[in-house]
mmCIF file with all atom_site columns, C-alpha atoms in Angstrom:
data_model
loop_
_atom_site.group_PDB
_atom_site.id
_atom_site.type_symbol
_atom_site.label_atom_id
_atom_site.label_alt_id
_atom_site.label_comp_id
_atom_site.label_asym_id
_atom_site.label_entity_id
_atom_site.label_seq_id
_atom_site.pdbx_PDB_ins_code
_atom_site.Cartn_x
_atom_site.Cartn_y
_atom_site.Cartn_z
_atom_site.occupancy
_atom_site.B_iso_or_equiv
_atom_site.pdbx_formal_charge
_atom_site.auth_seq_id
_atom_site.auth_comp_id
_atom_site.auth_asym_id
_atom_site.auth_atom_id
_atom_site.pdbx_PDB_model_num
ATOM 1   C CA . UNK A 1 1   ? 81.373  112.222 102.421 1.00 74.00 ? 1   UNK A CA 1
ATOM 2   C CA . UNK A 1 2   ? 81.124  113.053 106.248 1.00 90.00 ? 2   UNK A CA 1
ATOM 3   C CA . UNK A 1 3   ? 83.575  112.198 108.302 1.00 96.00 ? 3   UNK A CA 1
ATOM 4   C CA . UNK A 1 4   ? 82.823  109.234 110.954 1.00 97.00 ? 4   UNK A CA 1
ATOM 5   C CA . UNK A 1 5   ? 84.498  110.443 114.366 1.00 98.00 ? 5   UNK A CA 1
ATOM 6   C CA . UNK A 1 6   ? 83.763  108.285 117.431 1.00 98.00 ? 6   UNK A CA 1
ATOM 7   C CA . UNK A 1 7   ? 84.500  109.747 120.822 1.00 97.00 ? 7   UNK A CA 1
ATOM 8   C CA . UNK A 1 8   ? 85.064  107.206 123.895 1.00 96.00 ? 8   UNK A CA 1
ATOM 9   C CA . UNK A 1 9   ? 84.563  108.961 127.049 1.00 94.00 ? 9   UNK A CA 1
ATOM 10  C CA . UNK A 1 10  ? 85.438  107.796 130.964 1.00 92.00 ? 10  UNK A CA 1
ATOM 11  C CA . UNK A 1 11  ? 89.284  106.076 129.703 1.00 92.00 ? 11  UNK A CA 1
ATOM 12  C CA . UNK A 1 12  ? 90.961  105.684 133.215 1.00 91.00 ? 12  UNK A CA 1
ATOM 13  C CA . UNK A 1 13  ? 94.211  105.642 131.432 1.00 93.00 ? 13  UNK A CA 1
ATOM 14  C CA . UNK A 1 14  ? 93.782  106.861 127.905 1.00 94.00 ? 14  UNK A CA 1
ATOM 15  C CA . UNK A 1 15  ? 97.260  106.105 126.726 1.00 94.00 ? 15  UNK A CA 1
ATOM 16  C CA . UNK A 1 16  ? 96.393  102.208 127.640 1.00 93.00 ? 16  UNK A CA 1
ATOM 17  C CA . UNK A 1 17  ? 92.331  102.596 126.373 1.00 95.00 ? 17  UNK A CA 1
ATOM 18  C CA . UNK A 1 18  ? 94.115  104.270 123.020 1.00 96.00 ? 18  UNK A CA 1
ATOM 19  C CA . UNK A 1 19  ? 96.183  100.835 122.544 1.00 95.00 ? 19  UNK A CA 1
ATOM 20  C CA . UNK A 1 20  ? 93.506  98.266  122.562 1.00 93.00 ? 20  UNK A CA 1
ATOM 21  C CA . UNK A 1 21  ? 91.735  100.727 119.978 1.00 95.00 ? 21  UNK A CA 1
ATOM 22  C CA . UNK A 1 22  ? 95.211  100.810 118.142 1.00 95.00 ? 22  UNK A CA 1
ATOM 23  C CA . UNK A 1 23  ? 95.292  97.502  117.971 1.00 92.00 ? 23  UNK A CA 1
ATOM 24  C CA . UNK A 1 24  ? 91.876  97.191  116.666 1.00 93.00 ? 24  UNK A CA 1
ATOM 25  C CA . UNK A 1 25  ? 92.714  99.732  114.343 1.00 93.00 ? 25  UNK A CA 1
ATOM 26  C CA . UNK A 1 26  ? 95.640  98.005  112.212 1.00 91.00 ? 26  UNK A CA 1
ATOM 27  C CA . UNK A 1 27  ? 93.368  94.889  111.869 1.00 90.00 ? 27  UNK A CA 1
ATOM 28  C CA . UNK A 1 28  ? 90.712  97.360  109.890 1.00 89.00 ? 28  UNK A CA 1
ATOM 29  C CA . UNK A 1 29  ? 94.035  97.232  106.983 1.00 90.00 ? 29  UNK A CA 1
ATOM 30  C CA . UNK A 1 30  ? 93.927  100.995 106.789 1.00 91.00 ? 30  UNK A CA 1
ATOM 31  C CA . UNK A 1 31  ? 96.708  103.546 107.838 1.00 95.00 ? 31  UNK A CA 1
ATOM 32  C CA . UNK A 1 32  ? 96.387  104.629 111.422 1.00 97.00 ? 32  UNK A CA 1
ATOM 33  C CA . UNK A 1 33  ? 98.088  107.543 112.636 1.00 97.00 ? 33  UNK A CA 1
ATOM 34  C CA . UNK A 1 34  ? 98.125  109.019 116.422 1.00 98.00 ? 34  UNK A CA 1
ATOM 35  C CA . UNK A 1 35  ? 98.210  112.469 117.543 1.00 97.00 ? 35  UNK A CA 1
ATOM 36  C CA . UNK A 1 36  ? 99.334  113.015 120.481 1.00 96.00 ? 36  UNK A CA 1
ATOM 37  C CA . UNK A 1 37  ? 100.791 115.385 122.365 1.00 94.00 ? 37  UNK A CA 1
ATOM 38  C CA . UNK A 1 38  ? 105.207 115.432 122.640 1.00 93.00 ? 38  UNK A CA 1
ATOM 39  C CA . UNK A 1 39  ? 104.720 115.288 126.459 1.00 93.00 ? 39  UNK A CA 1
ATOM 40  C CA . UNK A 1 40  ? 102.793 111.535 126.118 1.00 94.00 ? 40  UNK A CA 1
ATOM 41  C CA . UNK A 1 41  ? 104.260 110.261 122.926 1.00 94.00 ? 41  UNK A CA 1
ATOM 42  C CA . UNK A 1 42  ? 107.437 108.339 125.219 1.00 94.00 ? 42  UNK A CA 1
ATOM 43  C CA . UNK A 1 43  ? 104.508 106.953 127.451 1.00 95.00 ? 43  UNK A CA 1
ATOM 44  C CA . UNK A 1 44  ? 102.305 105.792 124.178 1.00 95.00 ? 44  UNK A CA 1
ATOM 45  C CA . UNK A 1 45  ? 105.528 104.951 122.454 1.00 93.00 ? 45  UNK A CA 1
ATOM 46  C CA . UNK A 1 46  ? 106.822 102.470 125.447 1.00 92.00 ? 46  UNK A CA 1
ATOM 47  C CA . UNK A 1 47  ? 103.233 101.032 125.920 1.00 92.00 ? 47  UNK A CA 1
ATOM 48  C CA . UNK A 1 48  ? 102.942 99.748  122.307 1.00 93.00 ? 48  UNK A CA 1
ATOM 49  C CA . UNK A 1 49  ? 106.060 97.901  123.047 1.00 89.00 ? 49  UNK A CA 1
ATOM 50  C CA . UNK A 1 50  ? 104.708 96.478  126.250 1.00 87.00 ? 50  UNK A CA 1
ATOM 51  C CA . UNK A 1 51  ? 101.043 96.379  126.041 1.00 81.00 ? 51  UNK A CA 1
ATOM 52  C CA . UNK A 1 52  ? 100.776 92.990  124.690 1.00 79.00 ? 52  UNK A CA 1
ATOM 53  C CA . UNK A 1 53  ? 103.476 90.392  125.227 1.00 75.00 ? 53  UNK A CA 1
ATOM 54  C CA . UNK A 1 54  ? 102.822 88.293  122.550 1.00 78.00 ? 54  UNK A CA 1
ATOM 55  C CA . UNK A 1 55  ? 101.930 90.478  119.819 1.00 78.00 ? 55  UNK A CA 1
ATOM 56  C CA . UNK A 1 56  ? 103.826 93.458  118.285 1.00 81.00 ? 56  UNK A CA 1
ATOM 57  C CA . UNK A 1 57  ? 102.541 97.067  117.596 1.00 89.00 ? 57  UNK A CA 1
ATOM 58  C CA . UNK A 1 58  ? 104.864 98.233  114.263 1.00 91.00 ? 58  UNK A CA 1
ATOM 59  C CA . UNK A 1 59  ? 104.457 101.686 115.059 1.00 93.00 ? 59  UNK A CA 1
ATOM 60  C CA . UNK A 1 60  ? 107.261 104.981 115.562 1.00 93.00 ? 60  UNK A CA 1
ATOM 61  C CA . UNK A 1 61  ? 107.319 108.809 115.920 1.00 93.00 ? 61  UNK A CA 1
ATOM 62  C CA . UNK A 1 62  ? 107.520 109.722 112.440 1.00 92.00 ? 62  UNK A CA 1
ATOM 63  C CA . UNK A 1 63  ? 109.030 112.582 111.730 1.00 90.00 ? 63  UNK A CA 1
ATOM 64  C CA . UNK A 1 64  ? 108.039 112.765 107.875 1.00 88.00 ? 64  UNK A CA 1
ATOM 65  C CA . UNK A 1 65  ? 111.645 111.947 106.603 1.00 89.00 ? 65  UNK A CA 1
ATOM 66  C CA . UNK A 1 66  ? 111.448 108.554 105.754 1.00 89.00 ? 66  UNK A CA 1
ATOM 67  C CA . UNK A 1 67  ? 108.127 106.784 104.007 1.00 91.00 ? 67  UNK A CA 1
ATOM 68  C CA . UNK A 1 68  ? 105.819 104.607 106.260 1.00 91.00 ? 68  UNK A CA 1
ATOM 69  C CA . UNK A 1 69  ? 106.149 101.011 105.982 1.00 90.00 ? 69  UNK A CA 1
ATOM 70  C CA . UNK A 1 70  ? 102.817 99.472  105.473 1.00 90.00 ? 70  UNK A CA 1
ATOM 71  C CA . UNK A 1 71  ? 100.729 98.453  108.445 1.00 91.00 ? 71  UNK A CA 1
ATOM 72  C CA . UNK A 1 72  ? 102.701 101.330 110.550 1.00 94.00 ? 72  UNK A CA 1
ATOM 73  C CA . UNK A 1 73  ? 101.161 103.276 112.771 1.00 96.00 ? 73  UNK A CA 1
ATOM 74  C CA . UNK A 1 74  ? 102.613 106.941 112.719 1.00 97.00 ? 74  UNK A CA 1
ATOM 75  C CA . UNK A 1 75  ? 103.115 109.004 115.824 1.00 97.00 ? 75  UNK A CA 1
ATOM 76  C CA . UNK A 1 76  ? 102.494 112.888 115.461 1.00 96.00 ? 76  UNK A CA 1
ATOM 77  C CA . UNK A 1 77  ? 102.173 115.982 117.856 1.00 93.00 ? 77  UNK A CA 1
ATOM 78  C CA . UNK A 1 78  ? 100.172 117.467 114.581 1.00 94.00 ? 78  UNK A CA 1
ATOM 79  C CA . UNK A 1 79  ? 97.740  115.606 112.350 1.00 95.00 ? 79  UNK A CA 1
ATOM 80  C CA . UNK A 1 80  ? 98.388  117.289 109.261 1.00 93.00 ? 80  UNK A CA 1
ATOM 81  C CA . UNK A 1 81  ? 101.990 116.029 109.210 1.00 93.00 ? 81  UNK A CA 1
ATOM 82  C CA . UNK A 1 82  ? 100.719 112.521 108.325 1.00 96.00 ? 82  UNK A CA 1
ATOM 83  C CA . UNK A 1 83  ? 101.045 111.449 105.101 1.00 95.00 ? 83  UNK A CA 1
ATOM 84  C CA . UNK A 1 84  ? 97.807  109.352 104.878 1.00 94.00 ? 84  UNK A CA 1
ATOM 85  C CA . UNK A 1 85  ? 93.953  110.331 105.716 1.00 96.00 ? 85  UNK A CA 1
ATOM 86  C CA . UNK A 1 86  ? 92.729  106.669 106.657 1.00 95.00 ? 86  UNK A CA 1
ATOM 87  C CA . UNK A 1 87  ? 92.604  106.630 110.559 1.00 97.00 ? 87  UNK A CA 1
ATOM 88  C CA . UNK A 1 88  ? 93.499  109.136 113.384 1.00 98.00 ? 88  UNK A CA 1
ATOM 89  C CA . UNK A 1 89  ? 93.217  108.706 116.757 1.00 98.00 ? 89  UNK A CA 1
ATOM 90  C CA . UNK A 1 90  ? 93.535  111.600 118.485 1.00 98.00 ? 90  UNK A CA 1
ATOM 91  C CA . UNK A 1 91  ? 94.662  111.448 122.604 1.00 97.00 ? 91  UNK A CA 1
ATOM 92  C CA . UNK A 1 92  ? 95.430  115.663 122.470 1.00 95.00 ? 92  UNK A CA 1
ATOM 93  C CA . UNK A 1 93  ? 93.217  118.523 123.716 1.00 94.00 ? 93  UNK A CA 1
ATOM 94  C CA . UNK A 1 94  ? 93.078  120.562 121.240 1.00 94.00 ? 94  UNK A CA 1
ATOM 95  C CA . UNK A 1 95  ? 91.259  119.696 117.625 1.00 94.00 ? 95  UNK A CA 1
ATOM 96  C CA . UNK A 1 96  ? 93.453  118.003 114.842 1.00 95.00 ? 96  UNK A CA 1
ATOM 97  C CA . UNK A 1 97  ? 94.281  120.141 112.180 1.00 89.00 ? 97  UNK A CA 1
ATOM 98  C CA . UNK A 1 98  ? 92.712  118.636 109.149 1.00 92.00 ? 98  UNK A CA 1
ATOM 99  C CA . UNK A 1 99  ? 90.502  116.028 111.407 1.00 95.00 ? 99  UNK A CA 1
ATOM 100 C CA . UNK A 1 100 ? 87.621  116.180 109.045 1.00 95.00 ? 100 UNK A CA 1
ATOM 101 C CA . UNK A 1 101 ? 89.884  115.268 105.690 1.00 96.00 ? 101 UNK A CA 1
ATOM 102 C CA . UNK A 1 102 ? 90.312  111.837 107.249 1.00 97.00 ? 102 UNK A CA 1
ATOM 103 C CA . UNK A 1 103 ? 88.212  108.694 106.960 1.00 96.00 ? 103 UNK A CA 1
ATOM 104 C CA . UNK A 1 104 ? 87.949  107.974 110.209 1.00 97.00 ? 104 UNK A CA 1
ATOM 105 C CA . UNK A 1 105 ? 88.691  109.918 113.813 1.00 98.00 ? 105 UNK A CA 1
ATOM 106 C CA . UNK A 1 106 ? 88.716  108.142 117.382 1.00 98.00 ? 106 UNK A CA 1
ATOM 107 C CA . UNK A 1 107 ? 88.715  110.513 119.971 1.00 98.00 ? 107 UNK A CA 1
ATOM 108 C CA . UNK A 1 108 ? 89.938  109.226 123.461 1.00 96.00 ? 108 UNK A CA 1
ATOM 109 C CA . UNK A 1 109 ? 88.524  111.348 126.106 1.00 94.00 ? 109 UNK A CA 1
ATOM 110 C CA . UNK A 1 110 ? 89.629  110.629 129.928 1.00 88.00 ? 110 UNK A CA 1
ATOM 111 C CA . UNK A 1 111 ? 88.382  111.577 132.784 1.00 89.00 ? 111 UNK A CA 1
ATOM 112 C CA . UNK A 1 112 ? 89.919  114.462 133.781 1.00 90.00 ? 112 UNK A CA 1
ATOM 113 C CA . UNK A 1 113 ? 87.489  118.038 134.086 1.00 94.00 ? 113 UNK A CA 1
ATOM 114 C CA . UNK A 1 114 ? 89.577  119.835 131.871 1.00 94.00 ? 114 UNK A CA 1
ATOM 115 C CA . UNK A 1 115 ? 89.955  117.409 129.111 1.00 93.00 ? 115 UNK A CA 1
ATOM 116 C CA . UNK A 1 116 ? 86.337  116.610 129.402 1.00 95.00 ? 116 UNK A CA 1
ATOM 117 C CA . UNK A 1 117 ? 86.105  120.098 128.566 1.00 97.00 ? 117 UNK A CA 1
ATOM 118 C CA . UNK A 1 118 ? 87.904  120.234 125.912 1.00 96.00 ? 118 UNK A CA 1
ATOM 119 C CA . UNK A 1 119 ? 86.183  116.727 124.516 1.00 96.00 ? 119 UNK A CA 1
ATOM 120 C CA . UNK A 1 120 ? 83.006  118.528 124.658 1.00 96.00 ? 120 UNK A CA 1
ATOM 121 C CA . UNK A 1 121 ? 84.217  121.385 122.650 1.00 97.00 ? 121 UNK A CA 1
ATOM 122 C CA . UNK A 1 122 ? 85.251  119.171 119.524 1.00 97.00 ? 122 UNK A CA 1
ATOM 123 C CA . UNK A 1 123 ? 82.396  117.495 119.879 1.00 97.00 ? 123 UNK A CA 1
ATOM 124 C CA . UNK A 1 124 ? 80.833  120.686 118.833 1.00 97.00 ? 124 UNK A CA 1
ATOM 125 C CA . UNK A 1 125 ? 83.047  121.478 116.154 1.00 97.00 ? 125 UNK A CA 1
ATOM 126 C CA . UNK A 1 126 ? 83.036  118.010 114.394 1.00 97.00 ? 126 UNK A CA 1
ATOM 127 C CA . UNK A 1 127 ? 79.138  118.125 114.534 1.00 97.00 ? 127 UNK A CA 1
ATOM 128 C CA . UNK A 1 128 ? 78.944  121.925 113.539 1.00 96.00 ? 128 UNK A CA 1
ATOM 129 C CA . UNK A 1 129 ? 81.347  120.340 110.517 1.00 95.00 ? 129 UNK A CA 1
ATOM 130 C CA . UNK A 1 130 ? 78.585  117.779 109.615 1.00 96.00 ? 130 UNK A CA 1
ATOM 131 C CA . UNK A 1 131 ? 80.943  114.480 110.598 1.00 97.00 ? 131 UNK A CA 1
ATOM 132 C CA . UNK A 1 132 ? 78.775  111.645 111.563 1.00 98.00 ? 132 UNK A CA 1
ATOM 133 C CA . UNK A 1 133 ? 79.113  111.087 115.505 1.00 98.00 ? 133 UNK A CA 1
ATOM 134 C CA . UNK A 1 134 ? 78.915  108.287 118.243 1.00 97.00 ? 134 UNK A CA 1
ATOM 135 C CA . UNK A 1 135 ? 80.090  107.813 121.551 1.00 95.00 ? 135 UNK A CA 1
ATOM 136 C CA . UNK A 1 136 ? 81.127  105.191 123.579 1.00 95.00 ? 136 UNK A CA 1
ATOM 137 C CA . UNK A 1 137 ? 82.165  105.159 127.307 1.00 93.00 ? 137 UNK A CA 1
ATOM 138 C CA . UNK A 1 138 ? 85.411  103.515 127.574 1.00 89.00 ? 138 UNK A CA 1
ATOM 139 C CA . UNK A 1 139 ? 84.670  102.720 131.836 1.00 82.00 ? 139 UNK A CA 1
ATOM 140 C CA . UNK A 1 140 ? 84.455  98.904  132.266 1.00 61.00 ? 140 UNK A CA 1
#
């Protein structure tokens, strides 16, 4: 079966856009996991502490040592280091290794030219790949 990967486009802050779809994420019931890239993961990592006062985001940098406690969501720099293949969200530019082995794939895309770029060309490579696609513009 295809992969479903959605890609939301226009995120003013992408680290804060990719908690609200974090969020959203864990209530789904199925393992999330974030790739992002070692110079964001302290900025991610200190907004799902913060980003909502009265509810808690179980999540940590996992470092494949110790097993995942369920309802965790798993901070990588690399996708194939997760131990699961239920969610990903992916906030780096280049494609995830593996991307297309997992059930679903959020792709946060901000605005910035470069990254846009580099949005675009997954796009291409997830739909050359057969994965079923849809975007969403993550502006207002």
């Amino acid at each position: 079966m295809a992969v479903q990967v959605s890609f939301y486009s226009d995120a003013a802050d992408p680290l804060h856009f990719a908690c609200r779809l974090i969020r959203r994420a864990l209530a789904s019931g199925k393992p999330v996991g974030v790739c992002v890239p070692p110079a964001e993961a302290a900025r991610l990592d200190q907004l799902l502490w913060s980003f909502d006062a009265a509810e808690f985001i179980p999540h940590r940098r996992w470092d494949g040592t110790t097993p995942p406690a369920p309802g965790e969501v798993l901070l990588v720099d690399e996708a194939a280091q997760l131990p699961h293949r239920g969610l990903l969200l992916n906030l780096g530019d280049p494609m995830p290794s593996d991307a297309t082995a997992f059930e679903r794939v959020l792709e946060v895309i901000g605005s910035d030219p470069a990254r846009v770029q580099a949005g675009r060309a997954r796009y291409r490579v997830y739909q050359q790949s057969g994965a079923k696609l849809d975007h969403f513009s993550a502006a207002g």
